[in-house]
Amino acid sequence: MEEKHPLLPHEKQALRFVCRHLVIGLAASCGFCAAILASDLAGLRGLIMGSQQPWLSLGLLFFGLFITFGSVALGISLMALGRDRDR
């Protein structure tokens, strides 16, 4: 039987850091997706709603934006870790 190893405090802190910034990326992607659909940018809303399976198109759009914005939010936060806060 396998023993469960509890996370160490620094591991919990790192997971909270990553999850917090991924949630920020998720929120940004939801907002951007809503803005794209609300403004009908390049006729995208019309194309999606006119398709036979609009949920598939919306899912792919949202997933792509989530990956992009989540990665950007996490990347920015990780790169900002090394900055000297006193300057």
Coordinates of N, CA and C in Angstrom, one line a residue, residues 36-65:
I36 N -15.1 39.4 -27.8 CA -15.1 39.0 -29.2 C -16.5 38.6 -29.7
L37 N -17.2 37.9 -28.9 CA -18.6 37.5 -29.3 C -19.5 38.7 -29.3
A38 N -19.4 39.6 -28.3 CA -20.3 40.7 -28.2 C -20.1 41.7 -29.3
S39 N -18.8 41.9 -29.8 CA -18.6 42.8 -30.9 C -18.7 42.2 -32.2
D40 N -18.9 40.9 -32.3 CA -19.0 40.1 -33.5 C -17.7 40.4 -34.4
L41 N -16.6 40.3 -33.8 CA -15.3 40.6 -34.4 C -15.1 39.7 -35.6
A42 N -14.9 40.2 -36.8 CA -14.7 39.5 -38.0 C -15.9 38.5 -38.3
G43 N -17.1 38.8 -37.8 CA -18.2 38.0 -38.1 C -18.2 36.7 -37.4
L44 N -17.3 36.6 -36.4 CA -17.1 35.3 -35.7 C -18.3 34.8 -35.0
R45 N -19.1 35.7 -34.3 CA -20.3 35.3 -33.6 C -21.3 34.7 -34.6
G46 N -21.5 35.3 -35.7 CA -22.4 34.8 -36.8 C -22.0 33.5 -37.3
L47 N -20.7 33.3 -37.5 CA -20.2 32.0 -38.0 C -20.4 30.9 -36.9
I48 N -20.1 31.2 -35.7 CA -20.3 30.2 -34.6 C -21.8 29.8 -34.4
M49 N -22.6 30.9 -34.3 CA -24.0 30.6 -34.1 C -24.7 30.0 -35.3
G50 N -24.2 30.2 -36.5 CA -24.8 29.6 -37.7 C -24.3 28.2 -38.0
S51 N -23.3 27.7 -37.2 CA -22.8 26.3 -37.5 C -23.8 25.3 -36.9
Q52 N -23.6 24.1 -37.3 CA -24.5 23.0 -36.8 C -24.2 22.6 -35.3
Q53 N -22.9 22.8 -34.9 CA -22.5 22.5 -33.5 C -21.8 23.7 -32.9
P54 N -22.5 24.8 -32.5 CA -21.9 26.0 -32.0 C -21.1 25.7 -30.7
W55 N -21.5 24.7 -29.9 CA -20.8 24.5 -28.7 C -19.4 24.0 -28.9
L56 N -19.2 23.3 -30.0 CA -17.8 22.8 -30.3 C -16.9 24.0 -30.7
S57 N -17.4 24.9 -31.5 CA -16.7 26.1 -31.9 C -16.4 27.0 -30.7
L58 N -17.4 27.2 -29.8 CA -17.2 28.0 -28.6 C -16.2 27.3 -27.7
G59 N -16.2 26.0 -27.6 CA -15.3 25.3 -26.7 C -13.9 25.4 -27.2
L60 N -13.7 25.3 -28.5 CA -12.3 25.4 -29.1 C -11.8 26.8 -28.9
L61 N -12.7 27.8 -29.2 CA -12.3 29.2 -29.0 C -11.9 29.5 -27.6
F62 N -12.7 29.1 -26.6 CA -12.5 29.3 -25.2 C -11.2 28.6 -24.8
F63 N -11.0 27.3 -25.2 CA -9.9 26.5 -24.8 C -8.6 27.2 -25.3
G64 N -8.6 27.6 -26.5 CA -7.4 28.3 -27.1 C -7.1 29.5 -26.3
L65 N -8.1 30.3 -26.0 CA -7.9 31.6 -25.3 C -7.4 31.3 -23.9

